[in-house]
Amino acid sequence: MNFELSEEQEQIKYSVREFAESEIRPNVLEWDETQHFPEELRPQLAELGLTGILFPEEYGGAGMGYVEYATIIEEIGRVDGSVALSVAAHNSLCSNHIYTFGTEEQKQKYLVPLARGESFGAWGLTEAQAGSDASGTRTNAVKKDGGYVVNGSKNFITHAIACKTCVAVAVTDKNKGNRGITAFIFEKSMPGFASDKKENKVGMRASETSSVVFEDCFVPDENRLGADGEGFLQAMQVLDGGRISIASLAVGIAQGAYEAAVKYSKERQQFGRPIAEFQAIQFKLADMATQIEAARLLTLQAAYLKDNGKKTTKESSMAKLFASEVAVRVAEESVQIHGGYGYTKDYPAEKYWRDSKLCTIGEGTSEIQRLVIAKQLLKA
Ligand SMILES: Cc1cc2nc3c(=O)[nH]c(=O)nc-3n(C[C@H](O)[C@H](O)[C@H](O)COP(=O)(O)OP(=O)(O)OC[C@H]3O[C@@H](n4cnc5c(N)ncnc54)[C@H](O)[C@@H]3O)c2cc1C
């Protein structure tokens, strides 16, 4: 067993940290306050290989694995959860769905530009009536000559407005339950495809979230991913990877919140000494650091197994469940250590706290992760 990153992985971590510190950190507060989605970062993300992290060079990607991916998402999340969420949704949801289940033609046409960072990709599973229960999808696709006519809508879709490519699932046979759901690649320019206004969110405010509406949207046969009825199972497999990225995002947010707390506790003086000298604060910091380390290890374990071709349904959910709840706890303790100042926008603690909460909700809530884990445990 090797618990250290290789020299090359350390180098990737270092260059992403430098990028996040110089290009993201100075803007974090303003982007959050104004809900500005920083699409202007896309060329720089592409330059660093961060728009095609997981894909081979022949598809325009950087050819890295999940351990590198987890490290990258953590490093960006340490500075800004919103940008990390963008990179995560683009790579492991939209692009990875096409990479894993697309034909060679689909990969050339859609994955290559996504991996090169020509636009951000979106992925639509969630609907108003189908959140935790994705098998309750109501968006429907009716077979017509040469393709399908799609009607319905998707909720809470990251990059719904900025995307040029969106992978989404629709019901093609309502008598077959989740075996009657099919995945398609949509182009934003297809008539009948529209996005709605940006959601006004508590946290992750610089990440763009909106609904997608399909109104008699014709999608050709060649844009179907896999066969009719495979979409739900494909989506569940995509989420096995996606949950590693939310776990990494959570570890990054927790790490950022913890570092802010350490810094503040050394600066803030009460009773004639830095608050870091009080054992109550030291114990909080010790608990925070220990929980973060445990969350990181679970996340890297899932990433390592995924890189080695193992099925990671249980491990991905365990990492996502644990890391996201650690992020919320650590971010809250960071606010506590900052006292009243932690409750203001003068310090970064409150933003980590707001951003952290998404991690227990997106890509399956904590309750759903427990259901997934229990199902895997009881199967054995
Ligand atoms: C910022 C943001 C970005 C997102 N990006 C995307 C995206 O890009 N693509 C996409 O498809 N989706 C996206 N989502 C949607 C997200 O995945 C869903 O919000 C999430 O899966 C929960 O669904 P829901 O909101 O409908 O909650 P619900 O399913 O309505 O859940 C409500 C509550 O009931 C609980 N619950 C539900 N069923 C059970 C059960 N069987 N047992 C116990 N408890 C249960 C849940 O845990 C939760 O506490 C995003 C959401 C947000 C907030």
Short mmCIF file of C-alpha atoms and ligand atoms in Angstrom, two decimals:
data_model
loop_
_atom_site.label_atom_id
_atom_site.label_comp_id
_atom_site.label_asym_id
_atom_site.label_seq_id
_atom_site.Cartn_x
_atom_site.Cartn_y
_atom_site.Cartn_z
CA MET A 1 0.00 0.00 0.00
CA ASN A 2 1.24 3.47 -0.86
CA PHE A 3 -0.40 6.44 0.81
CA GLU A 4 1.66 9.06 -1.01
CA LEU A 5 1.01 10.81 -4.28
CA SER A 6 3.64 10.17 -6.93
CA GLU A 7 6.00 12.97 -7.97
CA GLU A 8 3.91 13.57 -11.07
CA GLN A 9 0.68 13.69 -9.06
CA GLU A 10 2.31 16.14 -6.61
CA GLN A 11 3.27 18.30 -9.58
CA ILE A 12 -0.33 18.31 -10.85
CA LYS A 13 -1.54 19.21 -7.35
CA TYR A 14 0.98 22.02 -7.14
CA SER A 15 0.12 23.55 -10.53
CA VAL A 16 -3.64 23.41 -9.85
CA ARG A 17 -3.07 25.00 -6.43
CA GLU A 18 -1.04 27.81 -8.02
CA PHE A 19 -3.74 28.36 -10.64
CA ALA A 20 -6.53 28.38 -8.03
CA GLU A 21 -4.64 30.78 -5.77
CA SER A 22 -3.74 33.25 -8.51
CA GLU A 23 -6.72 33.10 -10.89
CA ILE A 24 -9.64 32.14 -8.65
CA ARG A 25 -8.96 33.23 -5.04
CA PRO A 26 -8.86 37.00 -5.76
CA ASN A 27 -12.34 36.84 -7.37
CA VAL A 28 -14.15 34.38 -5.13
CA LEU A 29 -16.12 36.88 -3.06
CA GLU A 30 -17.21 39.00 -5.99
CA TRP A 31 -18.32 36.02 -8.08
CA ASP A 32 -20.27 34.70 -5.10
CA GLU A 33 -21.90 38.02 -4.31
CA THR A 34 -22.91 38.73 -7.92
CA GLN A 35 -23.61 35.07 -8.81
CA HIS A 36 -21.19 35.49 -11.69
CA PHE A 37 -20.49 32.22 -13.50
CA PRO A 38 -16.82 32.66 -14.50
CA GLU A 39 -16.95 31.20 -17.99
CA GLU A 40 -13.90 33.31 -18.79
CA LEU A 41 -11.83 30.71 -16.89
CA ARG A 42 -12.67 28.01 -19.45
CA PRO A 43 -9.66 28.60 -21.78
CA GLN A 44 -7.27 28.48 -18.81
CA LEU A 45 -8.93 25.34 -17.45
CA ALA A 46 -8.56 23.81 -20.93
CA GLU A 47 -4.92 24.85 -21.13
CA LEU A 48 -4.23 22.98 -17.88
CA GLY A 49 -6.08 19.90 -19.17
CA LEU A 50 -8.88 20.35 -16.62
CA THR A 51 -11.72 20.17 -19.13
CA GLY A 52 -10.73 16.67 -20.22
CA ILE A 53 -9.05 15.24 -17.13
CA LEU A 54 -10.26 11.65 -17.47
CA PHE A 55 -10.12 11.15 -21.22
CA PRO A 56 -7.32 9.83 -23.44
CA GLU A 57 -5.35 12.27 -25.55
CA GLU A 58 -6.92 10.83 -28.73
CA TYR A 59 -10.21 12.40 -27.52
CA GLY A 60 -8.61 15.73 -26.64
CA GLY A 61 -8.19 14.82 -22.97
CA ALA A 62 -5.32 14.90 -20.50
CA GLY A 63 -5.33 11.12 -19.98
CA MET A 64 -5.32 11.26 -16.19
CA GLY A 65 -6.97 8.90 -13.72
CA TYR A 66 -9.38 9.32 -10.83
CA VAL A 67 -6.63 9.82 -8.22
CA GLU A 68 -5.41 12.85 -10.20
CA TYR A 69 -9.00 13.90 -10.77
CA ALA A 70 -9.83 13.75 -7.05
CA THR A 71 -6.66 15.73 -6.26
CA ILE A 72 -7.55 18.41 -8.83
CA ILE A 73 -11.16 18.81 -7.65
CA GLU A 74 -9.97 19.01 -4.03
CA GLU A 75 -7.43 21.71 -4.86
CA ILE A 76 -10.00 23.85 -6.70
CA GLY A 77 -12.66 23.22 -4.01
CA ARG A 78 -10.18 24.36 -1.35
CA VAL A 79 -10.36 27.81 -2.97
CA ASP A 80 -13.82 27.88 -4.56
CA GLY A 81 -16.53 25.21 -4.46
CA SER A 82 -18.38 26.69 -7.43
CA VAL A 83 -15.53 26.39 -9.91
CA ALA A 84 -14.77 22.89 -8.60
CA LEU A 85 -18.43 21.92 -9.08
CA SER A 86 -18.27 23.20 -12.66
CA VAL A 87 -15.14 21.19 -13.46
CA ALA A 88 -16.66 18.13 -11.77
CA ALA A 89 -20.03 18.28 -13.57
CA HIS A 90 -18.36 18.93 -16.92
CA ASN A 91 -15.87 16.06 -16.61
CA SER A 92 -17.53 13.26 -14.71
CA LEU A 93 -21.17 13.70 -15.72
CA CYS A 94 -21.67 15.02 -19.25
CA SER A 95 -18.30 14.19 -20.82
CA ASN A 96 -17.82 10.91 -18.99
CA HIS A 97 -21.29 9.68 -20.02
CA ILE A 98 -20.32 10.17 -23.66
CA TYR A 99 -16.86 8.68 -23.11
CA THR A 100 -18.21 5.58 -21.36
CA PHE A 101 -21.27 4.85 -23.48
CA GLY A 102 -20.84 6.81 -26.73
CA THR A 103 -19.98 5.42 -30.16
CA GLU A 104 -16.71 6.43 -31.82
CA GLU A 105 -18.64 8.96 -33.96
CA GLN A 106 -20.33 10.44 -30.88
CA LYS A 107 -16.98 10.72 -29.11
CA GLN A 108 -15.38 12.46 -32.08
CA LYS A 109 -18.29 14.83 -32.55
CA TYR A 110 -19.08 15.69 -28.91
CA LEU A 111 -16.41 14.45 -26.49
CA VAL A 112 -13.42 15.92 -28.33
CA PRO A 113 -14.72 19.54 -28.22
CA LEU A 114 -15.84 19.07 -24.60
CA ALA A 115 -12.45 17.71 -23.55
CA ARG A 116 -10.70 20.54 -25.39
CA GLY A 117 -12.84 22.95 -23.39
CA GLU A 118 -14.68 24.52 -26.32
CA SER A 119 -17.78 24.70 -24.08
CA PHE A 120 -19.02 23.38 -20.74
CA GLY A 121 -21.17 20.24 -20.82
CA ALA A 122 -24.44 19.68 -18.93
CA TRP A 123 -26.05 16.47 -17.68
CA GLY A 124 -29.77 16.17 -17.00
CA LEU A 125 -31.18 13.47 -14.76
CA THR A 126 -33.14 15.40 -12.10
CA GLU A 127 -36.72 16.52 -12.73
CA ALA A 128 -39.32 18.33 -10.63
CA GLN A 129 -40.95 15.00 -9.73
CA ALA A 130 -37.85 12.84 -10.10
CA GLY A 131 -35.08 13.83 -7.69
CA SER A 132 -33.88 11.05 -5.41
CA ASP A 133 -36.15 8.72 -7.37
CA ALA A 134 -34.61 9.15 -10.80
CA SER A 135 -36.68 6.23 -12.09
CA GLY A 136 -39.66 8.61 -11.82
CA THR A 137 -38.43 10.46 -14.95
CA ARG A 138 -41.34 11.94 -16.90
CA THR A 139 -39.58 13.64 -19.78
CA ASN A 140 -40.57 11.45 -22.72
CA ALA A 141 -39.06 10.63 -26.08
CA VAL A 142 -41.44 9.37 -28.75
CA LYS A 143 -39.98 7.48 -31.70
CA LYS A 144 -40.38 9.24 -35.06
CA ASP A 145 -38.70 8.67 -38.43
CA GLY A 146 -34.96 9.03 -37.94
CA GLY A 147 -35.10 10.00 -34.28
CA TYR A 148 -37.20 10.92 -31.23
CA VAL A 149 -39.42 13.86 -30.28
CA VAL A 150 -38.68 14.87 -26.69
CA ASN A 151 -40.99 16.75 -24.31
CA GLY A 152 -40.50 17.55 -20.63
CA SER A 153 -38.05 19.33 -18.40
CA LYS A 154 -35.02 18.85 -16.14
CA ASN A 155 -34.35 20.73 -12.89
CA PHE A 156 -31.19 22.01 -11.19
CA ILE A 157 -28.95 21.39 -14.19
CA THR A 158 -25.38 22.65 -13.85
CA HIS A 159 -24.34 24.59 -17.01
CA ALA A 160 -27.88 24.46 -18.44
CA ILE A 161 -27.41 27.96 -19.88
CA ALA A 162 -23.73 27.96 -20.86
CA CYS A 163 -23.62 24.46 -22.36
CA LYS A 164 -23.54 23.59 -26.04
CA THR A 165 -23.90 19.85 -25.31
CA CYS A 166 -26.26 18.28 -22.80
CA VAL A 167 -26.71 14.59 -22.06
CA ALA A 168 -30.19 13.89 -20.67
CA VAL A 169 -32.45 10.92 -20.09
CA ALA A 170 -36.07 10.47 -21.21
CA VAL A 171 -38.71 7.75 -21.05
CA THR A 172 -38.93 5.77 -24.30
CA ASP A 173 -41.19 3.02 -22.92
CA LYS A 174 -43.32 3.90 -19.91
CA ASN A 175 -44.32 0.26 -19.34
CA LYS A 176 -40.77 -0.78 -18.53
CA GLY A 177 -40.02 1.36 -15.46
CA ASN A 178 -36.36 2.27 -15.19
CA ARG A 179 -35.62 -0.14 -18.11
CA GLY A 180 -37.68 2.15 -20.30
CA ILE A 181 -35.39 5.19 -19.86
CA THR A 182 -32.93 6.17 -22.60
CA ALA A 183 -30.04 8.66 -22.73
CA PHE A 184 -29.54 11.16 -25.54
CA ILE A 185 -27.00 13.81 -26.51
CA PHE A 186 -28.70 17.16 -27.12
CA GLU A 187 -27.22 20.21 -28.75
CA LYS A 188 -28.27 23.51 -27.24
CA SER A 189 -29.00 24.76 -30.76
CA MET A 190 -31.61 22.04 -31.42
CA PRO A 191 -35.06 23.63 -31.91
CA GLY A 192 -37.20 22.92 -28.83
CA PHE A 193 -34.26 22.89 -26.37
CA ALA A 194 -34.29 25.85 -23.96
CA SER A 195 -32.87 26.75 -20.58
CA ASP A 196 -34.59 28.83 -17.94
CA LYS A 197 -33.36 31.54 -15.56
CA LYS A 198 -30.44 30.92 -13.20
CA GLU A 199 -31.43 29.61 -9.74
CA ASN A 200 -30.71 32.03 -6.88
CA LYS A 201 -28.83 29.67 -4.55
CA VAL A 202 -27.65 29.80 -0.93
CA GLY A 203 -24.18 28.54 -1.83
CA MET A 204 -22.22 27.57 -4.92
CA ARG A 205 -23.52 30.85 -6.23
CA ALA A 206 -20.90 31.18 -8.96
CA SER A 207 -21.96 27.83 -10.39
CA GLU A 208 -24.66 28.10 -13.00
CA THR A 209 -27.79 26.07 -12.20
CA SER A 210 -30.99 26.22 -14.24
CA SER A 211 -33.82 24.15 -15.68
CA VAL A 212 -33.84 22.72 -19.18
CA VAL A 213 -37.09 22.56 -21.12
CA PHE A 214 -37.74 20.25 -24.10
CA GLU A 215 -40.64 21.25 -26.34
CA ASP A 216 -41.08 18.92 -29.30
CA CYS A 217 -37.30 18.76 -29.44
CA PHE A 218 -36.21 16.39 -32.23
CA VAL A 219 -33.10 14.38 -31.42
CA PRO A 220 -31.76 12.12 -34.22
CA ASP A 221 -31.17 8.38 -33.76
CA GLU A 222 -27.41 8.89 -33.99
CA ASN A 223 -27.58 10.95 -30.76
CA ARG A 224 -28.99 8.09 -28.68
CA LEU A 225 -26.41 6.81 -26.16
CA GLY A 226 -26.42 3.01 -26.22
CA ALA A 227 -29.67 1.15 -26.81
CA ASP A 228 -33.24 2.06 -25.91
CA GLY A 229 -33.84 1.42 -22.19
CA GLU A 230 -30.21 1.60 -21.07
CA GLY A 231 -30.24 5.22 -19.91
CA PHE A 232 -31.08 4.69 -16.24
CA LEU A 233 -28.39 2.06 -15.68
CA GLN A 234 -25.89 4.21 -17.57
CA ALA A 235 -26.75 7.17 -15.33
CA MET A 236 -26.22 5.09 -12.17
CA GLN A 237 -22.80 4.02 -13.46
CA VAL A 238 -21.90 7.61 -14.33
CA LEU A 239 -22.81 8.59 -10.75
CA ASP A 240 -20.34 6.01 -9.35
CA GLY A 241 -17.63 8.25 -10.78
CA GLY A 242 -19.52 11.49 -10.16
CA ARG A 243 -19.79 10.77 -6.46
CA ILE A 244 -16.01 10.54 -6.20
CA SER A 245 -15.89 14.11 -7.50
CA ILE A 246 -18.46 15.37 -4.98
CA ALA A 247 -16.46 13.63 -2.23
CA SER A 248 -13.30 15.38 -3.49
CA LEU A 249 -15.15 18.68 -3.68
CA ALA A 250 -16.27 18.19 -0.07
CA VAL A 251 -12.71 17.40 1.06
CA GLY A 252 -11.50 20.57 -0.69
CA ILE A 253 -14.16 22.77 0.93
CA ALA A 254 -13.40 21.24 4.34
CA GLN A 255 -9.67 21.79 3.85
CA GLY A 256 -10.21 25.43 2.86
CA ALA A 257 -12.50 26.04 5.85
CA TYR A 258 -10.00 24.36 8.19
CA GLU A 259 -7.05 26.41 6.90
CA ALA A 260 -9.07 29.61 7.36
CA ALA A 261 -9.81 28.55 10.95
CA VAL A 262 -6.15 27.78 11.72
CA LYS A 263 -5.06 31.16 10.34
CA TYR A 264 -7.71 33.07 12.25
CA SER A 265 -7.11 31.23 15.52
CA LYS A 266 -3.45 32.28 15.43
CA GLU A 267 -4.32 35.93 14.73
CA ARG A 268 -7.30 36.51 17.00
CA GLN A 269 -6.38 37.53 20.54
CA GLN A 270 -8.72 37.15 23.51
CA PHE A 271 -7.86 37.11 27.21
CA GLY A 272 -4.42 38.38 26.22
CA ARG A 273 -3.42 35.52 23.93
CA PRO A 274 -4.21 33.97 20.52
CA ILE A 275 -7.37 31.85 20.72
CA ALA A 276 -5.28 28.97 19.22
CA GLU A 277 -3.74 28.64 22.68
CA PHE A 278 -7.07 27.61 24.22
CA GLN A 279 -7.49 23.87 24.39
CA ALA A 280 -11.15 24.14 23.32
CA ILE A 281 -10.01 25.62 19.99
CA GLN A 282 -7.10 23.18 19.66
CA PHE A 283 -9.47 20.22 20.09
CA LYS A 284 -11.78 21.60 17.44
CA LEU A 285 -8.84 21.94 15.02
CA ALA A 286 -7.63 18.44 15.85
CA ASP A 287 -11.08 16.96 15.20
CA MET A 288 -11.44 18.93 11.96
CA ALA A 289 -8.03 17.83 10.63
CA THR A 290 -8.64 14.18 11.60
CA GLN A 291 -12.04 14.07 9.93
CA ILE A 292 -10.67 15.68 6.76
CA GLU A 293 -7.86 13.13 6.60
CA ALA A 294 -10.33 10.25 6.98
CA ALA A 295 -12.59 11.75 4.27
CA ARG A 296 -9.61 12.18 1.94
CA LEU A 297 -8.50 8.58 2.45
CA LEU A 298 -11.99 7.22 1.70
CA THR A 299 -12.14 9.40 -1.42
CA LEU A 300 -8.71 8.37 -2.68
CA GLN A 301 -9.56 4.73 -1.99
CA ALA A 302 -12.63 4.98 -4.23
CA ALA A 303 -10.53 6.81 -6.85
CA TYR A 304 -7.77 4.19 -6.70
CA LEU A 305 -10.26 1.32 -7.07
CA LYS A 306 -11.93 3.08 -10.01
CA ASP A 307 -8.54 3.54 -11.69
CA ASN A 308 -8.00 -0.20 -11.25
CA GLY A 309 -11.21 -1.07 -13.03
CA LYS A 310 -13.15 -2.10 -9.90
CA LYS A 311 -16.86 -1.46 -9.40
CA THR A 312 -17.00 1.33 -6.82
CA THR A 313 -20.71 1.78 -6.12
CA LYS A 314 -20.27 1.19 -2.38
CA GLU A 315 -16.91 2.95 -2.02
CA SER A 316 -18.01 6.01 -4.04
CA SER A 317 -21.15 6.37 -1.93
CA MET A 318 -19.24 5.89 1.33
CA ALA A 319 -16.71 8.55 0.31
CA LYS A 320 -19.45 10.93 -0.83
CA LEU A 321 -21.56 10.41 2.30
CA PHE A 322 -18.70 10.76 4.76
CA ALA A 323 -16.80 13.56 3.04
CA SER A 324 -19.89 15.70 2.46
CA GLU A 325 -20.99 15.44 6.09
CA VAL A 326 -17.42 16.18 7.24
CA ALA A 327 -17.41 19.28 5.01
CA VAL A 328 -20.60 20.60 6.62
CA ARG A 329 -19.31 19.92 10.16
CA VAL A 330 -15.84 21.35 9.53
CA ALA A 331 -17.21 24.45 7.78
CA GLU A 332 -19.58 25.06 10.69
CA GLU A 333 -16.75 24.72 13.21
CA SER A 334 -14.70 27.13 11.14
CA VAL A 335 -17.50 29.71 11.48
CA GLN A 336 -17.58 28.99 15.23
CA ILE A 337 -13.83 29.54 15.56
CA HIS A 338 -14.22 32.87 13.74
CA GLY A 339 -16.89 33.93 16.28
CA GLY A 340 -19.04 36.88 15.16
CA TYR A 341 -16.64 37.61 12.32
CA GLY A 342 -17.34 34.16 10.92
CA TYR A 343 -20.91 35.27 10.46
CA THR A 344 -19.88 38.15 8.21
CA LYS A 345 -18.66 38.28 4.64
CA ASP A 346 -15.37 39.83 5.78
CA TYR A 347 -13.97 36.33 6.29
CA PRO A 348 -14.19 33.26 4.03
CA ALA A 349 -15.67 30.94 6.69
CA GLU A 350 -19.34 31.70 5.95
CA LYS A 351 -18.91 30.94 2.24
CA TYR A 352 -17.34 27.53 2.89
CA TRP A 353 -20.29 26.85 5.22
CA ARG A 354 -22.87 27.80 2.56
CA ASP A 355 -21.04 25.94 -0.23
CA SER A 356 -20.51 22.79 1.85
CA LYS A 357 -24.24 22.03 2.13
CA LEU A 358 -24.59 21.26 -1.58
CA CYS A 359 -22.28 18.28 -1.08
CA THR A 360 -24.85 16.43 1.06
CA ILE A 361 -27.52 17.00 -1.62
CA GLY A 362 -26.10 16.93 -5.17
CA GLU A 363 -25.58 13.59 -6.98
CA GLY A 364 -27.72 11.86 -4.37
CA THR A 365 -28.52 13.07 -0.86
CA SER A 366 -26.91 11.58 2.26
CA GLU A 367 -30.07 9.53 2.79
CA ILE A 368 -29.79 8.08 -0.71
CA GLN A 369 -26.06 7.31 -0.18
CA ARG A 370 -27.02 5.32 2.93
CA LEU A 371 -29.62 3.41 0.88
CA VAL A 372 -27.04 2.66 -1.82
CA ILE A 373 -24.43 1.52 0.74
CA ALA A 374 -26.93 -0.65 2.63
CA LYS A 375 -28.10 -2.28 -0.62
CA GLN A 376 -24.50 -3.17 -1.48
CA LEU A 377 -23.82 -4.49 2.03
CA LEU A 378 -26.91 -6.67 2.14
CA LYS A 379 -26.30 -8.07 -1.36
CA ALA A 380 -23.14 -9.80 -0.16
C1 LIG B 1 -26.53 23.25 -7.07
C2 LIG B 1 -27.14 21.99 -7.61
C3 LIG B 1 -26.61 21.45 -8.77
C4 LIG B 1 -27.18 20.29 -9.32
N1 LIG B 1 -26.72 19.82 -10.53
C5 LIG B 1 -27.37 18.79 -11.12
C6 LIG B 1 -27.03 18.39 -12.45
O1 LIG B 1 -26.10 18.93 -13.08
N2 LIG B 1 -27.74 17.39 -13.03
C7 LIG B 1 -28.77 16.76 -12.39
O2 LIG B 1 -29.36 15.87 -12.99
N3 LIG B 1 -29.12 17.12 -11.13
C8 LIG B 1 -28.46 18.13 -10.48
N4 LIG B 1 -28.83 18.52 -9.22
C9 LIG B 1 -29.99 17.87 -8.57
C10 LIG B 1 -29.62 17.00 -7.37
O3 LIG B 1 -28.95 15.85 -7.77
C11 LIG B 1 -30.95 16.72 -6.61
O4 LIG B 1 -31.34 17.94 -6.01
C12 LIG B 1 -30.80 15.62 -5.60
O5 LIG B 1 -30.61 14.38 -6.21
C13 LIG B 1 -32.03 15.52 -4.68
O6 LIG B 1 -33.23 15.54 -5.38
P1 LIG B 1 -34.42 16.55 -4.93
O7 LIG B 1 -33.80 17.88 -4.82
O8 LIG B 1 -35.57 16.38 -5.83
O9 LIG B 1 -34.80 16.08 -3.46
P2 LIG B 1 -35.88 14.95 -3.04
O10 LIG B 1 -35.60 13.70 -3.79
O11 LIG B 1 -37.24 15.53 -3.16
O12 LIG B 1 -35.52 14.72 -1.53
C14 LIG B 1 -36.09 15.48 -0.46
C15 LIG B 1 -35.66 14.82 0.85
O13 LIG B 1 -36.25 13.50 0.95
C16 LIG B 1 -35.23 12.55 1.17
N5 LIG B 1 -35.60 11.28 0.53
C17 LIG B 1 -36.06 11.09 -0.73
N6 LIG B 1 -36.27 9.78 -0.95
C18 LIG B 1 -35.91 9.13 0.19
C19 LIG B 1 -35.89 7.76 0.58
N7 LIG B 1 -36.24 6.77 -0.25
N8 LIG B 1 -35.47 7.46 1.83
C20 LIG B 1 -35.08 8.46 2.69
N9 LIG B 1 -35.08 9.76 2.37
C21 LIG B 1 -35.48 10.09 1.13
C22 LIG B 1 -33.98 13.15 0.55
O14 LIG B 1 -32.81 12.56 1.08
C23 LIG B 1 -34.15 14.61 0.95
O15 LIG B 1 -33.72 14.80 2.27
C24 LIG B 1 -28.26 19.65 -8.65
C25 LIG B 1 -28.75 20.19 -7.45
C26 LIG B 1 -28.22 21.34 -6.94
C27 LIG B 1 -28.81 21.92 -5.67
#
